[in-house]
Tab-separated table of C-alpha atoms in Angstrom:
chain	number	residue	atom	x	y	z
Y	1	UNK	CA	180.339	117.499	154.104
Y	2	UNK	CA	178.104	114.563	155.019
Y	3	UNK	CA	176.327	112.937	152.033
Y	4	UNK	CA	172.741	111.567	152.111
Y	5	UNK	CA	171.680	108.339	150.564
Y	6	UNK	CA	168.862	108.444	148.049
Y	7	UNK	CA	166.606	106.709	150.505
Y	8	UNK	CA	167.450	109.271	153.164
Y	9	UNK	CA	166.782	112.119	150.754
Y	10	UNK	CA	163.459	110.659	149.673
Y	11	UNK	CA	162.492	110.136	153.286
Y	12	UNK	CA	163.310	113.765	153.979
Y	13	UNK	CA	161.121	114.808	151.062
Y	14	UNK	CA	158.301	112.614	152.354
Y	15	UNK	CA	158.484	114.074	155.882
Y	16	UNK	CA	158.652	117.600	154.469
Y	17	UNK	CA	155.607	117.089	152.296
Y	18	UNK	CA	153.673	115.522	155.144
Y	19	UNK	CA	154.499	118.551	157.336
Y	20	UNK	CA	153.881	121.196	154.604
Y	21	UNK	CA	150.819	119.604	152.973
Y	22	UNK	CA	149.005	117.717	155.724
Y	23	UNK	CA	145.471	118.559	154.557
Y	24	UNK	CA	143.145	117.448	151.776
Y	25	UNK	CA	142.992	119.597	148.638
Y	26	UNK	CA	140.469	120.007	145.828
Y	27	UNK	CA	142.250	119.757	142.484
Y	28	UNK	CA	141.005	120.360	138.933
Y	29	UNK	CA	142.583	118.074	136.367
Y	30	UNK	CA	141.988	115.811	133.387
Y	31	UNK	CA	142.042	112.039	133.763
Y	32	UNK	CA	144.603	110.027	131.816
Y	33	UNK	CA	145.642	106.384	131.683
Y	34	UNK	CA	142.818	105.155	133.950
Y	35	UNK	CA	143.179	101.459	134.801
Y	36	UNK	CA	142.016	99.064	137.513
Y	37	UNK	CA	143.912	96.060	138.834
Y	38	UNK	CA	142.603	92.753	140.094
Y	39	UNK	CA	142.427	93.960	143.705
Y	40	UNK	CA	140.001	96.784	142.764
Y	41	UNK	CA	142.482	99.640	143.151
Y	42	UNK	CA	142.363	102.305	140.432
Y	43	UNK	CA	145.615	103.788	139.136
Y	44	UNK	CA	145.605	106.824	136.884
Y	45	UNK	CA	147.348	110.016	135.931
Y	46	UNK	CA	146.147	113.555	136.424
Y	47	UNK	CA	147.254	115.959	133.709
Y	48	UNK	CA	146.832	119.610	132.795
Y	49	UNK	CA	147.166	120.991	129.285
Y	50	UNK	CA	148.053	124.449	128.042
Y	51	UNK	CA	144.879	126.241	126.816
Y	52	UNK	CA	146.311	127.180	123.428
Y	53	UNK	CA	148.994	124.646	122.545
Y	54	UNK	CA	147.232	121.707	124.239
Y	55	UNK	CA	150.646	120.587	125.455
Y	56	UNK	CA	151.159	119.105	128.912
Y	57	UNK	CA	152.084	121.593	131.581
Y	58	UNK	CA	151.620	119.372	134.648
Y	59	UNK	CA	151.277	115.691	135.490
Y	60	UNK	CA	150.851	113.647	138.659
Y	61	UNK	CA	150.381	110.004	139.421
Y	62	UNK	CA	147.088	109.201	141.172
Y	63	UNK	CA	145.621	106.361	143.178
Y	64	UNK	CA	142.097	105.518	144.282
Y	65	UNK	CA	142.098	102.707	146.760
Y	66	UNK	CA	139.509	99.984	146.229
Y	67	UNK	CA	137.418	100.854	149.292
Y	68	UNK	CA	136.979	104.406	147.915
Y	69	UNK	CA	136.825	103.459	144.244
Y	70	UNK	CA	133.910	101.031	144.569
Y	71	UNK	CA	131.823	103.862	146.041
Y	72	UNK	CA	133.211	106.786	144.074
Y	73	UNK	CA	132.911	105.321	140.549
Y	74	UNK	CA	129.165	104.422	140.571
Y	75	UNK	CA	128.364	107.665	142.396
Y	76	UNK	CA	130.174	109.708	139.761
Y	77	UNK	CA	128.744	107.803	136.789
Y	78	UNK	CA	125.184	107.866	138.094
Y	79	UNK	CA	125.369	111.603	138.735
Y	80	UNK	CA	126.981	112.554	135.438
Y	81	UNK	CA	125.905	109.837	133.013
Y	82	UNK	CA	129.580	109.791	132.045
Y	83	UNK	CA	131.938	106.850	132.358
Y	84	UNK	CA	134.917	107.321	134.639
Y	85	UNK	CA	137.471	107.125	131.842
Y	86	UNK	CA	140.426	108.992	130.415
Y	87	UNK	CA	139.796	112.340	128.776
Y	88	UNK	CA	137.227	113.823	131.145
Y	89	UNK	CA	137.828	116.739	133.460
Y	90	UNK	CA	137.251	116.217	137.169
Y	91	UNK	CA	137.344	118.011	140.462
Y	92	UNK	CA	138.792	115.595	143.022
Y	93	UNK	CA	139.721	115.827	146.676
Y	94	UNK	CA	143.212	114.465	147.199
Y	95	UNK	CA	145.925	114.071	149.747
Y	96	UNK	CA	149.540	114.535	148.726
Y	97	UNK	CA	151.934	111.686	149.462
Y	98	UNK	CA	155.480	110.719	148.685
Y	99	UNK	CA	156.899	107.240	148.805
Y	100	UNK	CA	160.610	106.596	148.928
Y	101	UNK	CA	160.306	103.962	146.175
Y	102	UNK	CA	157.315	105.084	144.113
Y	103	UNK	CA	157.700	108.830	144.399
Y	104	UNK	CA	155.103	111.616	144.348
Y	105	UNK	CA	151.411	110.766	144.013
Y	106	UNK	CA	147.919	112.002	144.765
Y	107	UNK	CA	145.477	109.808	146.640
Y	108	UNK	CA	141.830	110.500	145.770
Y	109	UNK	CA	139.420	110.774	148.660
Y	110	UNK	CA	136.309	112.272	146.993
Y	111	UNK	CA	134.994	113.695	143.710
Y	112	UNK	CA	132.577	116.480	142.773
Y	113	UNK	CA	130.386	115.350	139.817
Y	114	UNK	CA	128.950	118.836	139.294
Y	115	UNK	CA	132.307	120.054	137.980
Y	116	UNK	CA	132.394	117.322	135.356
Y	117	UNK	CA	128.743	117.934	134.521
Y	118	UNK	CA	129.555	121.572	133.921
Y	119	UNK	CA	132.411	120.642	131.638
Y	120	UNK	CA	130.208	118.188	129.737
Y	121	UNK	CA	127.507	120.826	129.352
Y	122	UNK	CA	130.134	123.253	128.093
Y	123	UNK	CA	131.374	120.726	125.528
Y	124	UNK	CA	127.837	120.014	124.375
Y	125	UNK	CA	127.152	123.724	124.115
Y	126	UNK	CA	130.303	124.218	122.050
Y	127	UNK	CA	129.336	121.404	119.657
Y	128	UNK	CA	125.797	122.738	119.246
Y	129	UNK	CA	127.124	126.254	118.681
Y	130	UNK	CA	129.490	124.984	116.002
Y	131	UNK	CA	126.666	123.126	114.263
Y	132	UNK	CA	124.515	126.249	114.425
Y	133	UNK	CA	127.281	128.376	112.937
Y	134	UNK	CA	127.618	125.824	110.136
Y	135	UNK	CA	123.881	126.110	109.453
Y	136	UNK	CA	123.082	122.421	110.016
Y	137	UNK	CA	121.823	122.317	113.611
Y	138	UNK	CA	118.089	122.077	112.800
Y	139	UNK	CA	118.207	120.480	109.337
Y	140	UNK	CA	116.933	117.089	110.511
Y	141	UNK	CA	114.224	118.688	112.634
Y	142	UNK	CA	112.961	120.518	109.543
Y	143	UNK	CA	112.292	117.264	107.660
Y	144	UNK	CA	108.695	116.057	107.442
Y	145	UNK	CA	107.849	112.720	108.990
Y	146	UNK	CA	105.988	110.741	106.280
Y	147	UNK	CA	102.255	110.460	106.814
Y	148	UNK	CA	102.639	106.687	107.074
Y	149	UNK	CA	106.080	105.978	108.607
Y	150	UNK	CA	106.053	102.209	108.173
Y	151	UNK	CA	109.548	101.417	106.812
Y	152	UNK	CA	111.934	101.871	109.725
Y	153	UNK	CA	115.723	101.522	109.772
Y	154	UNK	CA	116.791	100.663	113.331
Y	155	UNK	CA	120.254	101.324	114.732
Y	156	UNK	CA	120.748	99.306	117.901
Y	157	UNK	CA	122.609	96.454	119.465
Y	158	UNK	CA	120.868	93.257	118.325
Y	159	UNK	CA	121.013	91.857	121.858
Y	160	UNK	CA	119.681	94.978	123.577
Y	161	UNK	CA	116.483	94.501	125.544
Y	162	UNK	CA	115.346	97.871	124.271
Y	163	UNK	CA	115.469	96.646	120.681
Y	164	UNK	CA	113.219	93.710	121.553
Y	165	UNK	CA	110.807	96.024	123.384
Y	166	UNK	CA	110.708	98.345	120.371
Y	167	UNK	CA	109.893	95.555	117.896
Y	168	UNK	CA	107.321	93.987	120.231
Y	169	UNK	CA	105.561	97.316	120.728
Y	170	UNK	CA	105.346	97.931	116.975
Y	171	UNK	CA	104.137	94.423	116.185
Y	172	UNK	CA	101.422	94.416	118.839
Y	173	UNK	CA	99.936	97.854	118.248
Y	174	UNK	CA	96.177	98.063	118.996
Y	175	UNK	CA	95.081	98.845	115.431
Y	176	UNK	CA	97.299	96.221	113.776
Y	177	UNK	CA	99.262	98.689	111.678
Y	178	UNK	CA	101.982	97.055	109.612
Y	179	UNK	CA	105.598	98.127	110.174
Y	180	UNK	CA	108.649	96.911	108.308
Y	181	UNK	CA	111.829	97.181	110.387
Y	182	UNK	CA	115.404	96.392	109.455
Y	183	UNK	CA	118.198	96.298	112.016
Y	184	UNK	CA	121.559	97.905	111.340
Y	185	UNK	CA	123.671	96.583	114.230
Y	186	UNK	CA	125.883	98.985	116.134
Y	187	UNK	CA	127.742	99.198	119.434
Y	188	UNK	CA	125.719	101.385	121.758
Y	189	UNK	CA	128.207	101.689	124.604
Y	190	UNK	CA	131.944	101.967	124.995
Y	191	UNK	CA	134.508	103.994	123.116
Y	192	UNK	CA	133.405	102.771	119.655
Y	193	UNK	CA	129.839	104.152	119.737
Y	194	UNK	CA	130.614	107.019	117.355
Y	195	UNK	CA	132.431	104.843	114.822
Y	196	UNK	CA	129.799	102.097	114.929
Y	197	UNK	CA	126.748	104.341	114.602
Y	198	UNK	CA	128.357	106.338	111.775
Y	199	UNK	CA	128.988	103.085	109.878
Y	200	UNK	CA	125.316	102.089	110.313
Y	201	UNK	CA	124.185	105.509	109.065
Y	202	UNK	CA	126.374	105.110	105.965
Y	203	UNK	CA	124.687	101.782	105.176
Y	204	UNK	CA	121.227	103.308	105.585
Y	205	UNK	CA	122.199	106.288	103.436
Y	206	UNK	CA	123.137	103.953	100.583
Y	207	UNK	CA	119.529	102.663	100.680
Y	208	UNK	CA	117.696	105.753	101.846
Y	209	UNK	CA	114.802	105.243	99.399
Y	210	UNK	CA	113.946	101.992	101.201
Y	211	UNK	CA	113.069	103.726	104.487
Y	212	UNK	CA	110.792	106.419	105.889
Y	213	UNK	CA	112.712	107.135	109.102
Y	214	UNK	CA	115.691	106.074	111.234
Y	215	UNK	CA	115.356	105.040	114.884
Y	216	UNK	CA	118.431	105.021	117.134
Y	217	UNK	CA	117.613	103.106	120.309
Y	218	UNK	CA	119.672	101.912	123.212
Y	219	UNK	CA	117.774	101.139	126.371
Y	220	UNK	CA	119.037	98.956	129.173
Y	221	UNK	CA	122.649	100.153	129.053
Y	222	UNK	CA	124.525	101.966	131.760
Y	223	UNK	CA	124.022	105.702	131.855
Y	224	UNK	CA	127.788	106.017	132.151
Y	225	UNK	CA	128.170	105.032	128.480
Y	226	UNK	CA	126.304	107.963	126.977
Y	227	UNK	CA	129.398	110.018	126.171
Y	228	UNK	CA	129.606	108.351	122.750
Y	229	UNK	CA	126.462	110.246	121.755
Y	230	UNK	CA	128.036	113.609	122.604
Y	231	UNK	CA	130.492	113.826	119.701
Y	232	UNK	CA	130.662	116.405	116.951
Y	233	UNK	CA	131.051	113.954	114.054
Y	234	UNK	CA	128.024	111.888	115.049
Y	235	UNK	CA	125.914	114.974	115.708
Y	236	UNK	CA	126.887	116.558	112.366
Y	237	UNK	CA	126.082	113.347	110.479
Y	238	UNK	CA	122.656	113.022	112.122
Y	239	UNK	CA	121.819	116.710	111.735
Y	240	UNK	CA	122.420	116.486	107.975
Y	241	UNK	CA	120.906	113.029	107.450
Y	242	UNK	CA	118.206	113.057	104.722
Y	243	UNK	CA	115.773	110.877	106.701
Y	244	UNK	CA	114.089	111.899	109.981
Y	245	UNK	CA	115.982	110.472	112.973
Y	246	UNK	CA	114.176	109.418	116.160
Y	247	UNK	CA	116.282	108.799	119.258
Y	248	UNK	CA	115.252	106.633	122.198
Y	249	UNK	CA	118.515	106.197	124.063
Y	250	UNK	CA	116.850	105.425	127.373
Y	251	UNK	CA	117.846	108.081	129.859
Y	252	UNK	CA	116.076	110.694	131.934
Y	253	UNK	CA	118.801	113.314	132.242
Y	254	UNK	CA	119.517	116.215	129.899
Y	255	UNK	CA	119.550	115.504	126.184
Y	256	UNK	CA	122.752	114.306	124.581
Y	257	UNK	CA	124.039	116.240	121.569
Y	258	UNK	CA	122.573	113.510	119.364
Y	259	UNK	CA	119.155	114.042	120.995
Y	260	UNK	CA	119.442	117.774	120.385
Y	261	UNK	CA	119.973	117.459	116.623
Y	262	UNK	CA	117.598	114.538	115.987
Y	263	UNK	CA	114.178	115.137	114.479
Y	264	UNK	CA	112.417	113.710	117.549
Y	265	UNK	CA	113.772	112.692	120.928
Y	266	UNK	CA	111.895	110.253	123.176
Y	267	UNK	CA	113.077	108.690	126.419
Y	268	UNK	CA	112.963	104.968	125.683
Y	269	UNK	CA	112.798	102.495	122.780
Y	270	UNK	CA	109.202	101.731	123.738
Y	271	UNK	CA	108.394	105.430	123.535
Y	272	UNK	CA	109.982	105.515	120.061
Y	273	UNK	CA	107.623	102.741	118.950
Y	274	UNK	CA	104.678	104.552	120.518
Y	275	UNK	CA	105.660	107.699	118.626
Y	276	UNK	CA	105.559	105.852	115.287
Y	277	UNK	CA	102.267	104.169	116.189
Y	278	UNK	CA	100.852	107.567	117.122
Y	279	UNK	CA	101.859	108.936	113.700
Y	280	UNK	CA	99.913	106.081	112.121
Y	281	UNK	CA	97.001	106.715	114.497
Y	282	UNK	CA	96.853	110.360	113.424
Y	283	UNK	CA	96.914	109.361	109.755
Y	284	UNK	CA	94.215	106.732	110.316
Y	285	UNK	CA	92.051	109.190	112.266
Y	286	UNK	CA	92.452	111.777	109.526
Y	287	UNK	CA	91.556	109.139	106.934
Y	288	UNK	CA	88.427	108.220	108.882
Y	289	UNK	CA	87.447	111.893	109.035
Y	290	UNK	CA	87.980	112.161	105.282
Y	291	UNK	CA	85.938	108.987	104.711
Y	292	UNK	CA	83.105	110.410	106.812
Y	293	UNK	CA	83.296	113.723	104.975
Y	294	UNK	CA	83.298	111.927	101.633
Y	295	UNK	CA	80.329	109.778	102.644
Y	296	UNK	CA	78.384	112.812	103.844
Y	297	UNK	CA	79.289	114.742	100.697
Y	298	UNK	CA	78.172	111.864	98.447
Y	299	UNK	CA	74.879	111.488	100.335
Y	300	UNK	CA	74.307	115.229	100.162
Y	301	UNK	CA	75.139	115.321	96.463
Y	302	UNK	CA	72.885	112.350	95.713
Y	303	UNK	CA	70.036	113.973	97.647
Y	304	UNK	CA	70.519	117.207	95.747
Y	305	UNK	CA	70.674	115.373	92.418
Y	306	UNK	CA	67.514	113.409	93.287
Y	307	UNK	CA	65.776	116.690	94.064
Y	308	UNK	CA	66.935	118.213	90.805
Y	309	UNK	CA	65.907	115.062	88.905
Y	310	UNK	CA	62.415	115.194	90.410
Y	311	UNK	CA	62.193	118.859	89.484
Y	312	UNK	CA	63.215	118.119	85.920
Y	313	UNK	CA	60.790	115.183	85.757
Y	314	UNK	CA	57.936	117.463	86.780
Y	315	UNK	CA	58.943	119.951	84.132
Y	316	UNK	CA	59.003	117.387	81.317
Y	317	UNK	CA	55.232	117.339	80.414
Y	318	UNK	CA	54.893	121.110	80.133
Y	319	UNK	CA	58.225	121.308	78.354
Y	320	UNK	CA	57.082	118.638	75.855
Y	321	UNK	CA	53.791	120.454	75.199
Y	322	UNK	CA	55.629	123.725	74.738
Y	323	UNK	CA	58.181	122.116	72.467
Y	324	UNK	CA	55.455	120.414	70.351
Y	325	UNK	CA	53.528	123.673	70.080
Y	326	UNK	CA	56.666	125.502	69.059
Y	327	UNK	CA	57.405	122.772	66.519
Y	328	UNK	CA	53.892	122.960	65.065
Y	329	UNK	CA	54.086	126.719	64.786
Y	330	UNK	CA	57.484	126.424	63.182
Y	331	UNK	CA	56.121	123.776	60.816
Y	332	UNK	CA	53.166	125.962	59.812
Y	333	UNK	CA	55.434	128.914	59.291
Y	334	UNK	CA	57.835	126.758	57.317
Y	335	UNK	CA	54.931	125.351	55.256
Y	336	UNK	CA	53.742	128.843	54.336
Y	337	UNK	CA	57.231	129.913	53.518
Y	338	UNK	CA	57.755	126.812	51.416
Y	339	UNK	CA	54.427	127.250	49.602
Y	340	UNK	CA	55.210	130.855	48.840
Y	341	UNK	CA	58.702	129.959	47.743
Y	342	UNK	CA	57.392	127.172	45.516
Y	343	UNK	CA	54.758	129.449	43.992
Y	344	UNK	CA	57.324	132.137	43.334
Y	345	UNK	CA	59.721	129.612	41.843
Y	346	UNK	CA	56.995	128.098	39.642
Y	347	UNK	CA	55.959	131.521	38.359
Y	348	UNK	CA	59.574	132.357	37.566
Y	349	UNK	CA	60.067	129.064	35.748
Y	350	UNK	CA	56.763	129.493	33.898
Y	351	UNK	CA	57.872	132.899	32.660
Y	352	UNK	CA	61.161	131.413	31.520
Y	353	UNK	CA	59.325	128.620	29.681
Y	354	UNK	CA	57.123	131.191	27.960
Y	355	UNK	CA	60.196	133.047	26.747
Y	356	UNK	CA	61.785	129.844	25.476
Y	357	UNK	CA	58.536	128.847	23.769
Y	358	UNK	CA	58.381	132.188	22.000
Y	359	UNK	CA	61.973	131.767	20.887
Y	360	UNK	CA	61.138	128.338	19.511
Y	361	UNK	CA	58.131	129.694	17.713
Y	362	UNK	CA	60.194	132.515	16.207
Y	363	UNK	CA	62.860	130.035	15.118
Y	364	UNK	CA	60.453	127.459	13.562
Y	365	UNK	CA	60.689	126.655	9.802
Y	366	UNK	CA	57.107	127.773	9.273
Y	367	UNK	CA	57.978	131.184	10.631
Y	368	UNK	CA	60.986	131.392	8.345
Y	369	UNK	CA	58.927	130.288	5.302
Y	370	UNK	CA	56.270	132.869	6.107
Y	371	UNK	CA	58.916	135.515	5.777
Y	372	UNK	CA	59.641	134.470	2.154
Y	373	UNK	CA	62.353	131.938	2.708
Y	374	UNK	CA	62.209	128.459	1.058
Y	375	UNK	CA	63.772	125.078	1.867
Y	376	UNK	CA	65.363	122.796	-0.764
Y	377	UNK	CA	65.326	119.098	-0.091
Y	378	UNK	CA	67.003	116.157	-1.833
Y	379	UNK	CA	65.978	112.717	-0.862
Y	380	UNK	CA	64.230	114.204	2.148
Y	381	UNK	CA	67.351	115.989	3.380
Y	382	UNK	CA	67.943	119.729	3.487
Y	383	UNK	CA	70.396	120.928	0.831
Y	384	UNK	CA	72.768	123.512	2.263
Y	385	UNK	CA	75.545	123.416	-0.354
Y	386	UNK	CA	74.799	123.622	-4.136
Y	387	UNK	CA	78.094	121.923	-4.955
Y	388	UNK	CA	76.692	118.754	-3.539
Y	389	UNK	CA	74.062	118.585	-6.346
Y	390	UNK	CA	74.662	116.968	-9.701
Y	391	UNK	CA	72.992	117.602	-13.004
Y	392	UNK	CA	69.662	115.824	-13.450
Y	393	UNK	CA	69.282	115.517	-9.675
Y	394	UNK	CA	65.665	115.878	-8.640
Y	395	UNK	CA	65.109	118.351	-5.836
Y	396	UNK	CA	62.076	119.527	-3.829
Y	397	UNK	CA	61.603	123.211	-3.045
Y	398	UNK	CA	59.181	123.967	-0.203
Y	399	UNK	CA	57.552	127.375	0.236
Y	400	UNK	CA	55.311	128.855	2.944
Y	401	UNK	CA	52.433	127.709	0.844
Y	402	UNK	CA	53.098	124.738	-1.424
Y	403	UNK	CA	56.163	123.065	-2.905
Y	404	UNK	CA	57.611	122.302	-6.395
Y	405	UNK	CA	59.789	119.552	-7.818
Y	406	UNK	CA	62.698	120.512	-10.112
Y	407	UNK	CA	65.508	118.824	-12.038
Y	408	UNK	CA	69.019	120.247	-12.006
Y	409	UNK	CA	69.992	121.126	-15.637
Y	410	UNK	CA	72.932	123.433	-14.964
Y	411	UNK	CA	75.225	124.438	-11.974
Y	412	UNK	CA	77.085	127.680	-11.850
């Protein structure tokens, strides 16, 4: 039996594949290990995972030559807003090739962005559904924007043009409203967007009483770097954040997951500033309406009070006359009542005096003497006790008519 060399066998495989698979084929796969060399060629792996176990069930080496890659990459990223990186699902047109040294590979000729867009939409839908099932999807939207949102925490790259536009717009607003902004730097593109923005949110949360709202702005970056805003962890954190979140990520396509859970989504950083200025405008307009209403109410009240005061002033003379007349009548009535009361009291007291006088008359010594009683005196003092007299004391006995002098000869 004649043996084949490895080179001969590989050449046979190559010719067989070229004869059996001469056409171009559309293949669905996930990108893995995407890298570009200095010549502009892109080398990658296509993989397929089991739906349940997520284990690899197929793998193939892929190549995109530089002349195709420099057209395909910007076309794909512009259409999808997704970077051409590992982990995304694609629908690519490939030719099958086999090289005696490098083995089996797929050479990419074209790509269909709509397939990837569909997969991205599906992933976003799954994240939003999960947040809804957890009851947190609309929590941030249900927060009230403060009437005067002047203290703003900004999450952005410090060098982003959009951040400068945002600050300039706030500072130069037509009505000179004051805004205090504080930047919390974060990476707004690349594979560390989620981690960086979450760290900034944690810092703001530790000082949440210092701010009225959070603004996440990007602006000026490539639309291919928006995938970092389509993650579950970032969306869940923003949905449950205790301060209203305003996003101005600077893109015209469908909302990212972050946009969907934020309190307010605007297109650009400048639009985010205009939104805040508009909130202040509404508050100022409402204040002016209230000032006008207050002014009109005060004028109306003063006019009414002046009218009432004039009415009262006109009533004063007649009221004074009536009050004086009533007082005079009351005084006359009181005078009569007093006179009658005094007369009655005097008569009562006079009667009492007459009774007392009669009692005094009845109790007078003369009255007692007239009844046959006598009064014995010694040295001008009434003698009440005979034991107080001594023999030969001279005493005076007074009768109703006349008196006699006696000398005590004997006491019994």
